[in-house]
Each structure stands twice: as C-alpha cells, then as structure tokens.
XYZ file of C-alpha atoms in Angstrom:
542
model
C 0.000 0.000 0.000
C 1.416 3.378 -0.956
C 2.121 5.974 1.686
C 0.012 9.096 1.316
C 0.576 12.515 2.820
C -1.322 13.142 6.034
C -4.789 14.560 5.643
C -5.442 17.883 7.289
C -8.447 17.712 9.565
C -10.965 20.498 9.310
C -12.363 19.631 12.726
C -10.522 18.125 15.637
C -12.899 16.186 17.842
C -11.409 15.085 21.127
C -12.028 11.369 21.541
C -10.067 10.865 24.776
C -10.066 14.247 26.501
C -8.131 14.480 29.751
C -10.870 16.572 31.342
C -14.626 16.930 31.062
C -14.256 20.561 30.046
C -11.908 19.752 27.178
C -14.324 17.149 25.875
C -17.154 19.677 25.952
C -14.992 22.241 24.155
C -14.111 19.656 21.504
C -17.766 18.897 20.884
C -18.598 22.595 20.801
C -15.823 23.372 18.316
C -16.968 20.609 16.004
C -20.544 21.820 16.282
C -19.476 25.369 15.418
C -17.847 24.304 12.147
C -20.635 21.960 11.119
C -23.096 24.633 12.163
C -21.400 27.130 9.859
C -22.256 24.939 6.907
C -25.794 24.635 8.198
C -26.038 28.413 8.553
C -25.085 28.904 4.917
C -27.478 26.179 3.832
C -30.416 27.423 5.882
C -29.911 31.056 4.908
C -29.817 30.159 1.232
C -32.772 27.862 1.831
C -34.710 30.832 3.163
C -33.619 32.874 0.156
C -34.841 30.041 -2.059
C -38.233 30.118 -0.351
C -38.311 33.913 -0.601
C -37.671 33.711 -4.334
C -40.341 31.046 -4.741
C -42.864 32.934 -2.636
C -42.136 36.192 -4.485
C -42.655 34.776 -7.965
C -45.169 32.011 -7.287
C -46.656 32.579 -3.821
C -49.006 29.713 -2.994
C -50.272 29.315 -6.553
C -50.936 25.917 -8.083
C -47.632 26.061 -9.958
C -45.759 26.196 -6.638
C -47.628 23.110 -5.454
C -46.841 21.379 -8.765
C -43.126 22.042 -8.249
C -43.256 20.510 -4.775
C -44.963 17.393 -6.123
C -42.423 17.188 -8.969
C -39.478 17.143 -6.555
C -41.108 14.570 -4.300
C -39.895 11.513 -6.229
C -36.259 12.643 -6.701
C -36.114 13.513 -3.020
C -37.620 10.193 -1.978
C -35.284 8.165 -4.195
C -32.235 9.979 -2.879
C -33.310 9.702 0.756
C -34.116 6.017 0.445
C -31.157 4.813 -1.605
C -28.307 7.065 -0.427
C -29.295 9.880 1.926
C -30.188 7.743 4.932
C -27.130 5.563 4.414
C -24.481 8.237 4.946
C -24.392 8.592 8.736
C -25.672 5.117 9.621
C -23.591 2.935 7.276
C -21.276 4.611 4.766
C -19.240 6.759 7.158
C -18.556 3.908 9.638
C -17.506 1.488 6.880
C -15.444 4.062 4.994
C -13.746 5.120 8.235
C -12.612 1.582 8.965
C -11.047 1.235 5.523
C -9.507 4.710 5.736
C -7.637 3.611 8.840
C -6.614 0.141 7.684
C -6.395 -0.011 3.875
C -6.648 3.083 1.689
C -6.265 1.160 -1.578
C -9.255 -0.993 -0.691
C -11.197 2.140 0.240
C -10.632 3.571 -3.241
C -11.852 0.305 -4.780
C -14.949 0.256 -2.582
C -15.881 3.852 -3.394
C -15.256 3.268 -7.097
C -17.600 0.276 -7.070
C -20.283 2.186 -5.178
C -20.107 5.162 -7.524
C -20.291 2.963 -10.623
C -23.132 0.913 -9.174
C -24.987 4.109 -8.309
C -24.742 5.369 -11.885
C -26.242 2.131 -13.223
C -29.059 1.895 -10.673
C -30.001 5.561 -10.861
C -30.034 5.488 -14.654
C -32.726 2.812 -14.482
C -34.769 4.815 -11.982
C -34.448 7.983 -14.050
C -35.677 6.187 -17.160
C -38.675 4.681 -15.350
C -39.715 7.949 -13.715
C -39.379 9.814 -17.003
C -41.653 7.309 -18.728
C -44.257 7.097 -15.967
C -44.195 10.651 -14.597
C -47.949 11.285 -15.160
C -48.914 8.115 -13.311
C -46.561 8.949 -10.440
C -48.036 12.428 -10.095
C -51.512 10.931 -10.005
C -50.376 8.725 -7.130
C -49.648 11.850 -5.094
C -53.398 12.465 -5.157
C -54.188 8.974 -3.912
C -56.270 10.420 -1.090
C -57.961 13.000 -3.263
C -61.287 13.015 -5.012
C -59.720 13.184 -8.457
C -61.251 16.591 -9.102
C -58.012 18.590 -9.163
C -57.305 20.475 -12.388
C -55.797 18.129 -15.017
C -53.485 20.974 -16.021
C -51.924 20.733 -12.553
C -50.937 17.113 -13.136
C -49.589 17.859 -16.612
C -47.425 20.642 -15.222
C -46.192 18.533 -12.310
C -45.319 15.639 -14.643
C -43.335 17.955 -16.907
C -41.462 19.409 -13.953
C -40.733 15.918 -12.642
C -39.085 14.961 -15.928
C -36.776 17.963 -15.517
C -35.867 17.286 -11.889
C -35.521 13.497 -11.860
C -31.949 13.405 -13.315
C -30.878 15.325 -10.213
C -31.225 12.135 -8.180
C -28.080 10.765 -9.849
C -25.959 13.753 -8.845
C -27.475 13.926 -5.357
C -26.596 10.266 -4.844
C -23.036 10.700 -6.108
C -22.704 13.696 -3.815
C -23.885 11.622 -0.848
C -21.273 8.918 -1.433
C -18.475 11.432 -1.946
C -19.538 13.341 1.173
C -19.375 10.139 3.215
C -15.876 9.516 1.870
C -14.736 13.006 2.831
C -16.187 12.626 6.328
C -14.288 9.353 6.687
C -11.105 11.126 5.569
C -11.878 13.923 8.072
C -12.198 16.538 5.358
C -15.313 18.212 6.713
C -15.434 21.590 5.025
C -16.445 20.569 1.503
C -19.399 18.329 2.409
C -20.589 20.826 5.023
C -21.478 23.294 2.269
C -23.057 21.001 -0.340
C -26.589 21.908 0.723
C -25.720 25.597 0.473
C -24.499 25.140 -3.097
C -27.656 23.205 -3.955
C -29.866 26.052 -2.748
C -27.674 28.592 -4.527
C -28.217 26.749 -7.808
C -31.986 26.901 -7.383
C -31.938 30.597 -6.509
C -29.591 31.537 -9.334
C -31.400 29.699 -12.105
C -34.810 30.898 -10.922
C -33.725 34.529 -10.956
C -32.059 34.061 -14.337
C -34.784 32.133 -16.173
C -38.083 32.839 -14.407
C -39.167 35.589 -16.771
C -39.152 33.196 -19.735
C -39.675 29.738 -18.207
C -41.877 30.525 -15.188
C -41.900 27.670 -12.620
C -39.758 25.513 -14.930
C -36.856 27.766 -14.004
C -36.972 26.382 -10.457
C -36.954 22.828 -11.781
C -33.866 23.591 -13.868
C -32.322 25.186 -10.791
C -32.998 22.005 -8.830
C -31.030 19.976 -11.361
C -28.300 22.608 -11.544
C -27.885 22.651 -7.766
C -27.450 18.875 -7.690
C -24.722 19.052 -10.344
C -22.973 21.847 -8.446
C -22.881 19.672 -5.322
C -20.701 17.122 -7.073
C -18.508 19.860 -8.490
C -17.975 21.367 -5.035
C -16.714 18.063 -3.627
C -14.135 17.401 -6.344
C -11.375 19.600 -4.821
C -11.727 17.695 -1.559
C -10.875 14.439 -3.323
C -7.220 15.376 -3.754
C -4.937 12.400 -3.295
C -7.686 9.831 -3.755
C -7.674 7.230 -6.513
C -11.256 6.751 -7.634
C -12.055 5.523 -11.118
C -15.029 4.102 -13.049
C -15.176 0.338 -12.981
C -17.255 -2.409 -14.558
C -16.959 -4.384 -11.339
C -20.188 -3.712 -9.467
C -19.560 -5.693 -6.292
C -17.314 -5.366 -3.262
C -17.371 -7.484 -0.074
C -17.955 -4.381 2.054
C -21.258 -3.711 0.309
C -22.748 -6.547 2.346
C -21.601 -4.851 5.552
C -23.072 -1.535 4.423
C -26.392 -3.160 3.607
C -26.473 -4.970 6.943
C -26.114 -1.691 8.813
C -28.481 0.157 6.539
C -31.292 -2.382 6.186
C -33.187 -1.352 9.351
C -32.850 2.312 8.408
C -34.029 1.581 4.872
C -37.147 -0.164 6.144
C -38.016 2.827 8.299
C -37.304 5.265 5.491
C -39.341 3.202 3.056
C -42.345 3.420 5.353
C -41.951 7.180 5.567
C -41.123 7.791 1.915
C -43.644 5.441 0.337
C -46.529 6.128 2.716
C -46.131 9.028 5.132
C -44.863 11.668 2.714
C -47.293 10.951 -0.149
C -50.201 10.752 2.288
C -49.172 14.006 3.961
C -48.764 15.717 0.595
C -52.067 14.294 -0.593
C -53.868 15.590 2.487
C -52.238 19.003 2.116
C -53.364 19.190 -1.513
C -56.956 18.571 -0.419
C -56.948 21.670 1.808
C -57.093 23.919 -1.234
C -54.689 25.828 -3.435
C -51.562 26.819 -1.555
C -51.984 24.426 1.357
C -48.979 22.335 0.378
C -46.866 25.439 -0.194
C -47.804 26.909 3.195
C -46.783 23.634 4.831
C -43.462 23.727 2.982
C -42.725 27.335 3.940
C -43.476 26.619 7.605
C -41.301 23.504 7.467
C -38.386 25.543 6.105
C -38.638 28.047 8.952
C -38.795 25.280 11.538
C -35.790 23.515 10.049
C -33.547 26.551 10.496
C -33.062 26.208 14.284
C -33.430 22.435 14.077
C -30.510 22.209 11.664
C -28.324 24.690 13.493
C -28.760 22.991 16.856
C -29.839 19.372 16.453
C -27.884 18.380 13.367
C -24.699 20.278 14.222
C -24.428 18.960 17.775
C -25.414 15.425 16.766
C -22.710 15.141 14.105
C -20.197 16.779 16.456
C -20.888 14.351 19.269
C -21.087 11.148 17.192
C -17.316 10.407 16.993
C -16.875 10.793 20.756
C -19.960 8.722 21.520
C -18.749 5.973 19.188
C -15.358 5.845 20.871
C -16.898 5.685 24.337
C -19.338 2.978 23.269
C -16.454 0.865 21.972
C -13.773 1.464 24.593
C -14.757 3.317 27.735
C -18.109 1.874 28.741
C -21.514 3.226 29.634
C -20.414 5.800 32.221
C -18.350 7.805 29.734
C -21.054 7.312 27.119
C -23.721 8.743 29.444
C -21.508 11.668 30.401
C -20.874 12.654 26.787
C -24.498 12.196 25.749
C -25.600 14.357 28.670
C -23.277 17.144 27.528
C -24.806 17.088 24.096
C -28.341 17.118 25.493
C -27.558 19.994 27.846
C -26.014 22.083 25.100
C -28.871 21.334 22.713
C -31.476 22.196 25.365
C -29.845 25.525 26.141
C -29.997 26.478 22.462
C -33.174 24.924 21.062
C -35.593 25.962 23.827
C -34.981 29.736 23.542
C -34.848 29.441 19.752
C -38.276 27.798 19.775
C -39.781 30.345 22.165
C -38.270 33.274 20.281
C -39.502 32.022 16.922
C -42.967 31.501 18.392
C -43.190 35.098 19.626
C -41.678 36.482 16.419
C -43.348 34.001 14.063
C -45.628 36.399 12.226
C -43.086 39.231 11.784
C -40.534 36.653 10.620
C -42.886 35.318 7.950
C -43.767 38.888 6.930
C -40.100 39.831 6.610
C -38.926 36.740 4.762
C -41.904 35.756 2.619
C -44.610 38.412 2.302
C -43.452 39.903 -0.975
C -44.668 39.684 -4.558
C -47.286 36.958 -4.974
C -47.161 36.002 -1.278
C -50.127 37.756 0.371
C -51.072 38.723 3.929
C -53.478 35.786 3.970
C -50.613 33.453 3.038
C -48.675 34.909 5.975
C -51.494 34.054 8.372
C -51.769 30.455 7.173
C -48.006 29.902 7.186
C -47.623 31.451 10.639
C -50.281 29.239 12.212
C -48.715 26.186 10.575
C -45.357 27.262 12.004
C -46.822 27.616 15.500
C -48.045 24.025 15.498
C -44.703 22.798 14.140
C -42.818 24.624 16.893
C -44.516 22.533 19.574
C -42.457 19.562 18.441
C -39.228 21.407 17.604
C -37.403 20.929 20.945
C -38.247 17.229 20.921
C -36.982 16.876 17.337
C -33.615 18.435 18.212
C -33.083 16.337 21.331
C -34.356 13.198 19.628
C -31.685 13.415 16.938
C -28.998 13.138 19.602
C -30.713 10.064 21.015
C -30.884 8.477 17.554
C -27.180 9.130 16.984
C -26.499 7.570 20.379
C -28.042 4.346 19.076
C -25.943 4.626 15.904
C -22.814 5.051 18.030
C -23.632 1.724 19.664
C -24.035 0.169 16.183
C -27.739 -0.265 16.812
C -29.717 0.848 13.774
C -32.678 -1.468 14.364
C -34.052 0.233 17.476
C -34.356 3.764 16.037
C -35.802 2.329 12.826
C -38.559 0.528 14.726
C -39.268 3.615 16.813
C -39.540 5.633 13.618
C -42.037 3.238 12.051
C -44.214 3.228 15.152
C -44.082 7.009 15.466
C -45.047 7.500 11.831
C -48.035 5.190 12.247
C -49.129 7.220 15.263
C -48.650 10.421 13.276
C -50.916 9.217 10.476
C -53.605 8.166 12.947
C -53.593 11.625 14.532
C -53.557 13.359 11.138
C -56.569 11.429 9.861
C -58.441 11.877 13.132
C -57.971 15.648 13.099
C -58.082 16.328 9.362
C -61.818 16.946 9.051
C -62.087 19.527 11.855
C -58.643 21.147 11.482
C -57.676 20.665 7.830
C -54.086 21.594 7.019
C -53.102 22.189 10.629
C -53.857 18.580 11.548
C -50.621 17.659 9.746
C -48.504 19.983 11.896
C -50.158 18.792 15.103
C -49.599 15.184 14.075
C -45.951 15.893 13.274
C -45.346 17.481 16.676
C -47.012 14.522 18.362
C -44.702 12.217 16.411
C -41.623 14.132 17.595
C -42.744 13.944 21.224
C -43.564 10.236 21.010
C -40.318 9.352 19.217
C -38.254 11.231 21.805
C -40.029 9.621 24.749
C -39.642 6.079 23.409
C -36.007 6.609 22.375
C -35.122 8.052 25.777
C -36.806 5.165 27.577
C -35.113 2.455 25.518
C -31.708 4.135 25.632
C -32.037 4.448 29.401
C -32.598 0.705 29.586
C -29.418 0.126 27.579
C -26.974 2.523 29.247
C -28.693 3.818 32.379
C -30.198 7.158 33.300
C -28.741 10.644 33.148
C -30.095 11.953 36.460
C -26.647 12.611 37.906
C -25.546 14.652 34.882
C -27.866 17.632 35.311
C -29.883 17.352 32.095
C -33.229 17.945 33.823
C -31.834 20.932 35.728
C -30.498 22.466 32.525
C -33.850 22.020 30.776
C -35.670 23.710 33.676
C -33.208 26.612 33.611
C -33.653 26.988 29.856
C -37.448 26.927 30.197
C -37.502 29.506 32.980
C -35.078 31.866 31.266
C -36.915 31.470 27.963
C -40.230 32.376 29.613
C -38.752 35.615 30.946
C -37.181 36.253 27.550
C -40.542 35.743 25.831
C -42.169 38.493 27.892
C -39.369 40.906 27.044
C -39.455 40.016 23.342
C -43.229 40.454 23.165
C -43.010 43.840 24.891
C -40.232 44.966 22.554
C -42.237 43.833 19.526
C -45.279 45.773 20.702
C -43.124 48.852 21.243
C -41.596 48.660 17.772
C -45.014 48.302 16.158
C -46.324 51.283 18.118
C -43.484 53.549 17.018
C -42.836 52.664 13.373
C -45.149 52.939 10.400
C -45.815 49.885 8.194
C -43.016 49.225 5.722
C -39.727 47.429 5.266
C -38.128 49.300 8.183
C -40.834 47.998 10.509
C -40.454 44.463 9.153
C -36.705 44.494 9.752
C -36.881 46.165 13.141
C -39.739 43.973 14.378
C -37.490 40.931 14.047
C -34.017 42.345 14.705
C -34.598 44.480 17.807
C -36.760 42.081 19.863
C -34.614 39.163 18.702
C -31.346 40.787 19.766
C -32.851 41.927 23.061
C -34.177 38.452 23.779
C -30.892 36.732 22.930
C -28.900 39.076 25.140
C -31.326 38.756 28.036
C -31.389 34.966 27.778
C -27.610 34.737 27.719
C -27.369 36.961 30.793
C -30.003 34.942 32.656
C -28.486 31.505 32.055
C -25.037 32.702 33.082
C -26.550 33.829 36.405
C -27.331 30.165 37.051
C -23.726 29.135 36.517
C -24.334 27.281 33.262
C -20.912 26.751 31.708
C -21.894 25.533 28.236
C -22.327 29.005 26.778
C -18.886 30.065 27.908
C -17.361 26.980 26.352
C -19.327 27.508 23.151
C -18.082 31.083 22.880
C -14.539 29.880 23.515
C -14.974 27.344 20.713
C -16.123 30.052 18.304
C -13.267 32.338 19.279
C -10.619 29.633 18.910
C -11.981 28.447 15.585
C -11.985 31.865 13.994
C -8.606 32.668 15.525
C -7.202 29.541 13.865
C -8.894 30.415 10.589
C -7.547 33.913 10.670
C -4.082 32.703 11.496
C-alpha cells in the first residue's frame, strides 16, 4: 500500500479528553464548524423560499413544483441519503484507517453501481411521470385540475436526473467525512440552494416555474462539483466491477434504516402531501414554507451537535463503557437544550413578523402569511423534541444499533398518520402539523426510555436541571421580546423598516437577556461555546 501525505483535519474532535471541560470544548468546536455549513445552507434555503414565494406565492404552480421534486427527493433519501451517517461513514472510516487502496476500490464500485441503478430509476420515472403524479393524489377526489398534473409531470421529468448527482454527492460526502475533510461536504446543501436561486432569478421571466426545476437539477450538479477539490490524493475511477465485499456490511447496517425510510417515503410523505393538496390551493406550499422556517433552528442545533458528538460517543461505546457514554451524551443534550428551547420560544413570539419579513413579498399575500404562521406555531410545539431526539438516535448509531431507532420511527409514523386522519376533518391543514409534533414527542419519549434501559439514566448529569433553567429563562425572555415587539409596532409605520426592526430588535434583546439569565445560574456551556467560536476563527484567521 502506498504511503500518502497526512490529511489535514478540518475539525478536531477530542475522543479521549483528559478533562470533562476539554471534551465539551471539543464537541462545541466541532458543532461550530458543522453549524457554519448549516447556517449557509439554511440562509440560502430561506432565500430560495423567498424567491419562490415572491414569484409564485401559494399558486398551483408552486404546489406542482413541490410534487415534482417529491420523487427525486424520496429516491435519494431512500437509496443514499439515509445511508451516509448510519452505514457509509462507519464502513469508509474503517477502511480509511486500515487499507486506503481498498477504500478507493470500494468507493469506485459504489459510484459505478450508483450510476447504473439511478439510470434505471431515471428512465422509469421519465416514462411514468404522469402516473406517479396521479399517485400523489391517492387520497384525493380526483377533481383537481388536469393541467396541474400535466405541469407537475413535466417538472418531474426535468428534476428526476438530479437524483443521480445527489446520490453521487452523498457517497463522496461520506468519503470526505471518513477522511476527516469536513469543510467541503458541510457546504453542499448551500451550493444546492444557490443553484436553485440563481437559475430561478435568471430564467423565471421566460420559463416561469420551470426555471426552479432547472435550478434544482443545476444545484445537484454543483454539489458534485464542489466536492471534487476535496478528493485530492484519492484514486477513484469508473469500474465495470459492481460488487465489493464491504457492500454486504453496508447493507447490513443500513437495512433497518431503509425499512423505516421506506415506510416514511412510500406512505407518510405521499399521504401528507395528498392531504395538504386537499386543503385547497396553496396548502402544500404553506406547509413547505413553515417547514423551512422550523428547520432553520433544528438544523443549526440538532444536526450540528449530533454530528459533532457522534465520533466521541462511538469511541466511548467501543472502549470506555456506559459511564463515559452517558456523560458525553448528557453534555450534548444539555447544550442542545440551552440552544433549542430559547430558539423555539423566540420564533414563536416572532413568528408572524418573521414570515412577513422573509416571505410576504410579490405573490405572497397577507393571507398566506397568516396560514403559514399558524402552521409554524403548530410545528414549533415539536421542535425541541426533534432536536433532542436526533442526539438520542445518533447515540443508538454510536452503539451500532440501527434497528431500534428504525422501529421507533415506524411506530411514530403510524401514530402520526392516525392523529392526522383523526384531526383532518375539523382542522384541515393544521392537523398535519399537530400530528408531526405529536410524532416528535412520542419518538423522543420512546427513544429516551429504551436508551435508558441500555446505558442507564442521566439523572446525575444535570440534564433535567439544565432544561428547567432553559425553560424559565426562555419564559422571561418571551415576555421581554413580546413587549419589545409591541413597542416597535407602536413607534414605526408599516413598511420594510418595521419588518426588519420587528425581528431584529426584539430578537437581539431576547438573545442578550437569555444569555445573561443563564449565566446567572452558573451554566458553563455558553462560555465553552463562545470559547470554541473564538478559537476556531482565531485559527482560521491565522
């Protein structure tokens, strides 16, 4: 095996820290860097939604675009997306440590196999796009405008090739994570959103909603292009050999996750989309806009901390036993609680002005703002549970247990559908948000219970105390934010200045007050997080 130059790590995660504080700082520093990629992605995602809402609002064409991207998204999530953190990264990491030549062969086989499989899927979806779009209305009465289905089918034929590039990007991202080259894959989602925004602005005047579909394909291609510089020193090549012994190991780890994803992708998503379509024109778009706003804090907190903590959890699960595992998991839960609870409360108080600022432009009306805001409120009920639950799921992954979270996911999705159907007639669109929040709560409760049975409780690690502190400080913050919002509205006349100020001033006041309050209780996580930010940017600048 040839000797390769050492790979520079973009993030240094402490796996055997000499002190508890150093371990927490290591997790925080990793979360900061991963979070930076999430910030770029979420901001551009909001810009994408702003562009869509400005040009298309909640018109039928916007709903048709969402339906058209459903199949490419589902195929990617099922075949590659869910495999990255649960199977590909662990397997790639083992080969990266032991046999780089074999790693290149494995990745080459996977990439070549992906091209063949995805080509078949692309051909089938292109041929049967109208029938697939009709399936999205499986719960409907069949009375929707036929022109809607024709448009959605045409858009689907434009977007479906993107699944190939999204899948290639997923495999390459997993490789770069295994090689500890974190920066490039951290920004793939940002590049994807940038492609959608750019092509929509460039082509909308002549192609209308088709410009967004072209942007979707463009963004997927750009993802692969972004990752190419990170592949320096690797030896990946196309191959006619479509099998490698490690594929069996990958499939073994991924099979439980795939079953859970299949249940969600083949049933839950189409049913949810079908129900949303039956609430009238714009219902599906309002749900999507609200989902985007909810995902901003969820991605910044839940995803960043979960990926940051996973390497340390895995090492503890393998070498140091349950005590160290519980201690590290508790740190992640405390840090996530301190961030996600005030973010949820703040977004609830500032929900309407946030929607007005980001979306109420062009074709997006005041009525659309009201519907989207109410949908957001119901989503926010489940947001803290979603963020904490992701850490619990990754804790199972760290213990090489993918079956338990998959079974919990299936059960939670069944419960979600029962609630959605039960509430759909009286509540319409909002039944879907209520059902989703119930799912998040149920999933978190079951995961916490089962994980406690495996590794023991966290009572001695102060998680409950931290949650109570965050709740109390957030309640005080909410009063101050609401008062500041009322004051801004009383002073300023309607217009863009009011929209900006109504979010910025109360938001800044609330963040500052919350930070001051939690430090009064001696909570150290914020100090360590700030130290992580300062050190990271000092290193970058140097």
